[in-house]
Coordinates of C-alpha atoms in Angstrom, one line a residue:
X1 CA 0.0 0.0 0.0
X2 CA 1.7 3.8 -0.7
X3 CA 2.3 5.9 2.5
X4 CA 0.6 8.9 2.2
X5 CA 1.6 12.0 5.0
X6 CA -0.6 12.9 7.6
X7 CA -2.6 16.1 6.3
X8 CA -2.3 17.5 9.8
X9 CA 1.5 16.4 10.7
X10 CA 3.7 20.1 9.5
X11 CA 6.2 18.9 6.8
X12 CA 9.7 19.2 7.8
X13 CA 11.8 17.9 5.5
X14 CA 12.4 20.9 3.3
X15 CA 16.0 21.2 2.0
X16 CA 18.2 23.9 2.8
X17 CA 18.6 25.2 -0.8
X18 CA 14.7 25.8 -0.6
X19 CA 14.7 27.6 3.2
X20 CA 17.4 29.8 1.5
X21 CA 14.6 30.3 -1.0
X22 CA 11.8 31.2 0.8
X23 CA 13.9 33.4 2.7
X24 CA 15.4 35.4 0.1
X25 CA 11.4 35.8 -1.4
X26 CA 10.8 37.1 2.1
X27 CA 13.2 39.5 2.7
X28 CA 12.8 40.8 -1.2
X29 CA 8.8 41.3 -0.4
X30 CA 9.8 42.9 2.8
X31 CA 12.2 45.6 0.6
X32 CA 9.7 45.7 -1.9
X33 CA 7.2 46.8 0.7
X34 CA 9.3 49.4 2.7
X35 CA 10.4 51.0 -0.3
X36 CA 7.1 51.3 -1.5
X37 CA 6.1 52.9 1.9
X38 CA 9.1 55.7 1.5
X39 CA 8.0 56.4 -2.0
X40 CA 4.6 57.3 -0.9
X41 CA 4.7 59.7 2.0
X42 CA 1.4 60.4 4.3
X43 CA -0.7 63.1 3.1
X44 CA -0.1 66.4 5.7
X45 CA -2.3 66.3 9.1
X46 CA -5.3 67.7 8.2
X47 CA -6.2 69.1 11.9
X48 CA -2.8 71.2 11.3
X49 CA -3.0 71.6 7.4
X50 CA -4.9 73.3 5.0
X51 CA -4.6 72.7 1.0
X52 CA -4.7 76.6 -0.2
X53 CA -3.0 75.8 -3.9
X54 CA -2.4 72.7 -6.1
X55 CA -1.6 71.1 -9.6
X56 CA -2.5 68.1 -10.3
X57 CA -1.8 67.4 -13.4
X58 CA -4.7 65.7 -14.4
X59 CA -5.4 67.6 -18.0
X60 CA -5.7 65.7 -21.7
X61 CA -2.5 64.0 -22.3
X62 CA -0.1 66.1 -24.1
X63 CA -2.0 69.1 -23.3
X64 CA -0.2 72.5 -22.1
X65 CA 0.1 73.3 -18.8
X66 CA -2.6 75.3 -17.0
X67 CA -1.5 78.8 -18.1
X68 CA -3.9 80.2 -15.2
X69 CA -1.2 78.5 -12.8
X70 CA 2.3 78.0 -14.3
X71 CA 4.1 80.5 -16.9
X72 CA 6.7 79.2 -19.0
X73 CA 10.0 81.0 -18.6
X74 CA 11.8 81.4 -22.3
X75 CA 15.9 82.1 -22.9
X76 CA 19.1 80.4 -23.4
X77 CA 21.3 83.2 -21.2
X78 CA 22.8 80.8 -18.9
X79 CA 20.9 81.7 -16.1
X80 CA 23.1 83.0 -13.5
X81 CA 25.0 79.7 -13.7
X82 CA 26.3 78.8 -16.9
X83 CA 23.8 76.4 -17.8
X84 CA 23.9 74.7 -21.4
X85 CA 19.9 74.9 -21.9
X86 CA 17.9 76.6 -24.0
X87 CA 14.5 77.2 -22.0
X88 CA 10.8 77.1 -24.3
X89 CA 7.4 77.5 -24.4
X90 CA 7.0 74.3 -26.5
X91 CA 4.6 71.5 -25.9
X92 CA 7.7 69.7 -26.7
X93 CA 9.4 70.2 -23.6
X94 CA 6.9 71.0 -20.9
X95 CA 3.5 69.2 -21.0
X96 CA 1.1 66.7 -19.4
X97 CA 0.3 63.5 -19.4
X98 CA -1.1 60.0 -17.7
X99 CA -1.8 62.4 -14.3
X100 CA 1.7 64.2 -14.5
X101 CA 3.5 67.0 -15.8
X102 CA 6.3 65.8 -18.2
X103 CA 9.3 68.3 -18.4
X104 CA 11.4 66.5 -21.1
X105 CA 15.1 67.7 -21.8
X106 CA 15.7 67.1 -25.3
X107 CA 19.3 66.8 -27.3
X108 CA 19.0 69.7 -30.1
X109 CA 19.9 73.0 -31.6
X110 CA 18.0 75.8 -30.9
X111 CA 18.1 79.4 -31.6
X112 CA 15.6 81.5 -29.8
X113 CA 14.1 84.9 -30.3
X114 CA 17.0 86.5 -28.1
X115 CA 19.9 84.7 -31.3
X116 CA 20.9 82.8 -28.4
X117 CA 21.5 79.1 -29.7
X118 CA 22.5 76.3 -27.3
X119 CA 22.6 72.6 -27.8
X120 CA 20.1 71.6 -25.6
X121 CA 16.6 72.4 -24.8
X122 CA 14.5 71.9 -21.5
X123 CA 11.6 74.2 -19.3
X124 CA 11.4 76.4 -16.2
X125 CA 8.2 76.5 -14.8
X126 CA 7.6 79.3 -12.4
X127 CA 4.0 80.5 -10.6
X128 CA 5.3 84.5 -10.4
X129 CA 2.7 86.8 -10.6
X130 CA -0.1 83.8 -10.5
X131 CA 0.5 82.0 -7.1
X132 CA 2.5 83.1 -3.9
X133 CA 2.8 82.3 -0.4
X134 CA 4.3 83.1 2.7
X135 CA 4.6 80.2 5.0
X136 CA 3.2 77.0 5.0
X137 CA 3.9 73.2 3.6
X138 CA 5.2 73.5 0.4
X139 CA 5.2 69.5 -1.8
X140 CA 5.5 68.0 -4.9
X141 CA 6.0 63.9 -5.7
X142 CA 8.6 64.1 -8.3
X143 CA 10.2 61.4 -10.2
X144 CA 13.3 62.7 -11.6
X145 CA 15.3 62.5 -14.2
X146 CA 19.5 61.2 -14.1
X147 CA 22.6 61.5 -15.4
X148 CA 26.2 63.8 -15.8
X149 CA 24.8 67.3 -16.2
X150 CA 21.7 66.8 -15.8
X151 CA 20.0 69.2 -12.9
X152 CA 16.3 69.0 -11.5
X153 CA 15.3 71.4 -9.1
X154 CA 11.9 71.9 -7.2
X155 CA 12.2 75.7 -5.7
X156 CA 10.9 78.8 -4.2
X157 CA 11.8 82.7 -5.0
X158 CA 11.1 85.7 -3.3
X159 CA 8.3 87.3 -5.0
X160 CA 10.0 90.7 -4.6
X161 CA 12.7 89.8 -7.2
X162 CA 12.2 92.4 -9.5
X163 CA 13.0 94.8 -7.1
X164 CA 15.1 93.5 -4.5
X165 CA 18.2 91.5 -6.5
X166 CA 18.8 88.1 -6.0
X167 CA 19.8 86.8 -3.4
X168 CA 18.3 89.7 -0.6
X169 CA 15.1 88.7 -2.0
X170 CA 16.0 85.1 -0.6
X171 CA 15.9 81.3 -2.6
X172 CA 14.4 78.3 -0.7
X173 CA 15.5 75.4 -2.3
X174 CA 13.4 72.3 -1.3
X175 CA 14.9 69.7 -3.8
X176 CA 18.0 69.9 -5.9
X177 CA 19.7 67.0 -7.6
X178 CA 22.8 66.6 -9.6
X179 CA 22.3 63.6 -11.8
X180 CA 26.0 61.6 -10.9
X181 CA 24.7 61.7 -7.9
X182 CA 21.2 59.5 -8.6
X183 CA 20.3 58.8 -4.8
X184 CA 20.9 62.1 -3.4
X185 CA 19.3 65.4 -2.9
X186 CA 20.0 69.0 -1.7
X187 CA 17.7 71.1 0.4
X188 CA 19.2 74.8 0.3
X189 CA 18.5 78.4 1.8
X190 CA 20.0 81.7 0.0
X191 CA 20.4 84.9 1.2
X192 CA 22.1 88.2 1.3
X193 CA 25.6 87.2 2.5
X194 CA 25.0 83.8 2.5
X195 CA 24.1 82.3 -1.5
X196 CA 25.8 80.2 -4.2
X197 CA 28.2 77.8 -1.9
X198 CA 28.0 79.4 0.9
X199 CA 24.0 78.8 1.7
X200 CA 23.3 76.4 4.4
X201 CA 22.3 73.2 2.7
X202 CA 21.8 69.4 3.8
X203 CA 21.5 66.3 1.8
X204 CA 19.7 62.9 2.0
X205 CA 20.5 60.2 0.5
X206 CA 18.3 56.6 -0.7
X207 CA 19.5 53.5 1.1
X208 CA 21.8 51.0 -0.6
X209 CA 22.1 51.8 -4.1
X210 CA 18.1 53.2 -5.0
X211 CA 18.2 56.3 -7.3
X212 CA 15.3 59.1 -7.7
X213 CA 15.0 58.0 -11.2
X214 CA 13.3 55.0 -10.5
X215 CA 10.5 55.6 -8.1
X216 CA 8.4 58.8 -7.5
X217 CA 9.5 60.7 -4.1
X218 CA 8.2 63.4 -1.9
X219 CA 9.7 66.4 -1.7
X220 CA 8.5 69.3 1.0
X221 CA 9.5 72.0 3.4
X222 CA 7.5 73.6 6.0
X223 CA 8.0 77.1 6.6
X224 CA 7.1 79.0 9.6
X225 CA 8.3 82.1 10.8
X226 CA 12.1 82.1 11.7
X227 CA 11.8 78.4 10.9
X228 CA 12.3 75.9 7.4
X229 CA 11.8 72.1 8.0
X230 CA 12.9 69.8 5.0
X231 CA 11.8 66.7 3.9
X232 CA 12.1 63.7 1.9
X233 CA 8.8 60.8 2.0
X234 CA 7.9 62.4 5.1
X235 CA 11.7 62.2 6.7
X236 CA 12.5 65.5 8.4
X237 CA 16.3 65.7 7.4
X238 CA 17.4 69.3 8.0
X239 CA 15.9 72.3 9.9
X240 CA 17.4 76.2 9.3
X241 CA 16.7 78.9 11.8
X242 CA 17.9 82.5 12.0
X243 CA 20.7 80.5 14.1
X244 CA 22.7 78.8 11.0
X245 CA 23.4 82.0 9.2
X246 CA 27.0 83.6 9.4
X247 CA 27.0 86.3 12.4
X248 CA 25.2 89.6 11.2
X249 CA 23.4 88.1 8.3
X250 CA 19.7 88.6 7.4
X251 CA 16.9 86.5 7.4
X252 CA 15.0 86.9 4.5
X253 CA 12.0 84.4 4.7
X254 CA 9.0 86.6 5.9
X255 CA 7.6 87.9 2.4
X256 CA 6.1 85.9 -0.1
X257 CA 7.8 83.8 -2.2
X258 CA 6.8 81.9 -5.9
X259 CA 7.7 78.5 -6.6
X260 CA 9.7 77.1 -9.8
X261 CA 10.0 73.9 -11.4
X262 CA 12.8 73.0 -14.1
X263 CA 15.5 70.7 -15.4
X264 CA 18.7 72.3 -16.4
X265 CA 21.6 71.1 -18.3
X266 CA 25.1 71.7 -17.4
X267 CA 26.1 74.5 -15.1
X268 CA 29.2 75.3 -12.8
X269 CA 27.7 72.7 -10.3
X270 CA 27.1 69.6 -12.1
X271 CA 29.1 70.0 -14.6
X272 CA 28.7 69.1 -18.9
X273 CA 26.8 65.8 -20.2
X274 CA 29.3 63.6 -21.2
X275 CA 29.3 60.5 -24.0
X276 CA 27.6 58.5 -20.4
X277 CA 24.7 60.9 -20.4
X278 CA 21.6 59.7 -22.3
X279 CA 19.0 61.6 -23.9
X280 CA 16.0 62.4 -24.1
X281 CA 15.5 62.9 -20.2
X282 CA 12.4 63.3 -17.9
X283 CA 11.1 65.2 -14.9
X284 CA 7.7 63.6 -13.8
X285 CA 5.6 65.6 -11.2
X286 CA 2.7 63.7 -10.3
X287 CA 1.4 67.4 -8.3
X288 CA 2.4 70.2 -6.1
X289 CA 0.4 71.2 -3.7
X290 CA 0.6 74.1 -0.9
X291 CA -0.8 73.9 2.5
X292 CA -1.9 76.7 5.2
X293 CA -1.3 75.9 8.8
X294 CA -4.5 76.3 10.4
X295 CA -2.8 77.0 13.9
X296 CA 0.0 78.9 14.4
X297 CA 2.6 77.2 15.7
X298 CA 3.3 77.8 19.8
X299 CA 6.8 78.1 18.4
X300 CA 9.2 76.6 15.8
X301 CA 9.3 72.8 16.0
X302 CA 12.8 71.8 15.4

């Protein structure tokens, strides 16, 4: 007669090959998990935050932006930092699509109005003269682009610009990335006395060998009076007061600022594209949104 095994007896007899198996599965469902939790951060409080301004993103595919929200900022003049770009208007570089805003940087000649021509073309986003705020929670989930040269940036400037040179009108910004370095990002305050490499910056970096290219991330500060709190998928990593800048330097955050999304190319930070760098490249922002405290705060929560 064949043996059968007892339905209720628990099998032992698995090999070791096949724990080492199962295990591995395991802990790569585990990873897979936690790295999906870090890639979608919780939404703000609601008891302490409210939504006041926000882009979703959720137009026609390959429609233009909303030009009630977002104007497109045109010109190849370097912008302050050497930059390779040419900046346009065109549905070619800025647009959305599938719930997101597509900022594409594209590898071609272009000559603008200004008989500037540059080898590269890309778009700066900016809310000036449409949207500003001062204070509150300031987010966008951004999947970003990589690579040598290649620079993202999610940012505010003082609104007062035009009259008050950069940088006394002050620079918040809440992401920066340098694309040879994939899995790390810079959260930056400028001011008079204190801008270019000397502003107070912090980074945070992915764990192990992740890169912002390949997952959507969170990107936020909260700003309070004589307070800036930075974030990455909810992760408070840096906090600036009045008490990081050098001795006898203003603070400049208490006027309202407009916020700016781009992707630039080249630049005395990152440096040229080289024969690594690959083309076309791709900013995704699935929204930004902009929150109200509906509280003051006691004081600044460091």
């Amino acid at each position: 007669m064949k043996k059968t095994a007892n339905p209720m007896q628990p099998v032992t007899n698995f090999s070791r090959p096949a724990l080492g198996f199962l295990l591995a599965v395991c802990l790569m469902l585990v990873f897979q998990s936690s790295r999906r939790l870090t890639t979608q951060a919780a939404n703000p409080d609601p008891s302490v935050w409210k939504l006041v301004w926000s882009d979703e993103f959720n137009g026609p595919d390959n429609s233009a932006i909303d030009s009630g929200k977002w104007t497109a900022q045109v010109g190849g003049h370097g912008w302050g930092n050497q930059e390779l770009e040419y900046y346009t208007k065109r549905l070619d570089n800025a647009y959305q699509a599938r719930g997101s805003l597509t900022i594409k940087v594209l590898k071609e000649q272009d000559t603008g109005a200004d008989n500037v021509t540059r080898a590269y073309t890309s778009a700066r986003l900016t809310t000036k003269n449409k949207f500003t705020a001062a204070y509150g929670r300031f987010e966008a989930r951004i999947k970003l682009p990589y690579g040598q040269g290649i620079w993202p940036a999610f940012w505010l400037l003082g609104d007062n610009i035009d009259s008050t040179a950069w940088p006394t009108c002050g620079e918040i910004d809440i992401m920066e990335n340098i694309g040879r370095e994939p899995g790390l990002i810079h959260g930056t305050i400028h001011g008079p006395g204190y801008s270019g490499g000397q502003g107070p910056s912090s980074a945070y970096s992915l764990p192990g060998k992740q890169r912002f290219a390949d997952a959507f991330h969170v990107f936020a500060v909260e700003w309070e009076p004589g307070v800036i709190r930075f974030y990455c998928d909810g992760v408070l990593y840096a906090t600036r007061t009045p008490a990081d800048l050098p001795d006898g330097k203003t603070w400049v955050y208490d006027h309202p600022f407009f916020i700016i999304l781009n992707v630039a190319v080249g630049g005395g930070w990152p440096g040229s594209p080289d024969t690594t760098t690959v083309f076309p490249q791709t900013m995704l922002v699935d929204y930004v949104r902009v929150y109200r405290r509906k509280m003051p705060a006691a004081q600044p929560e460091n």
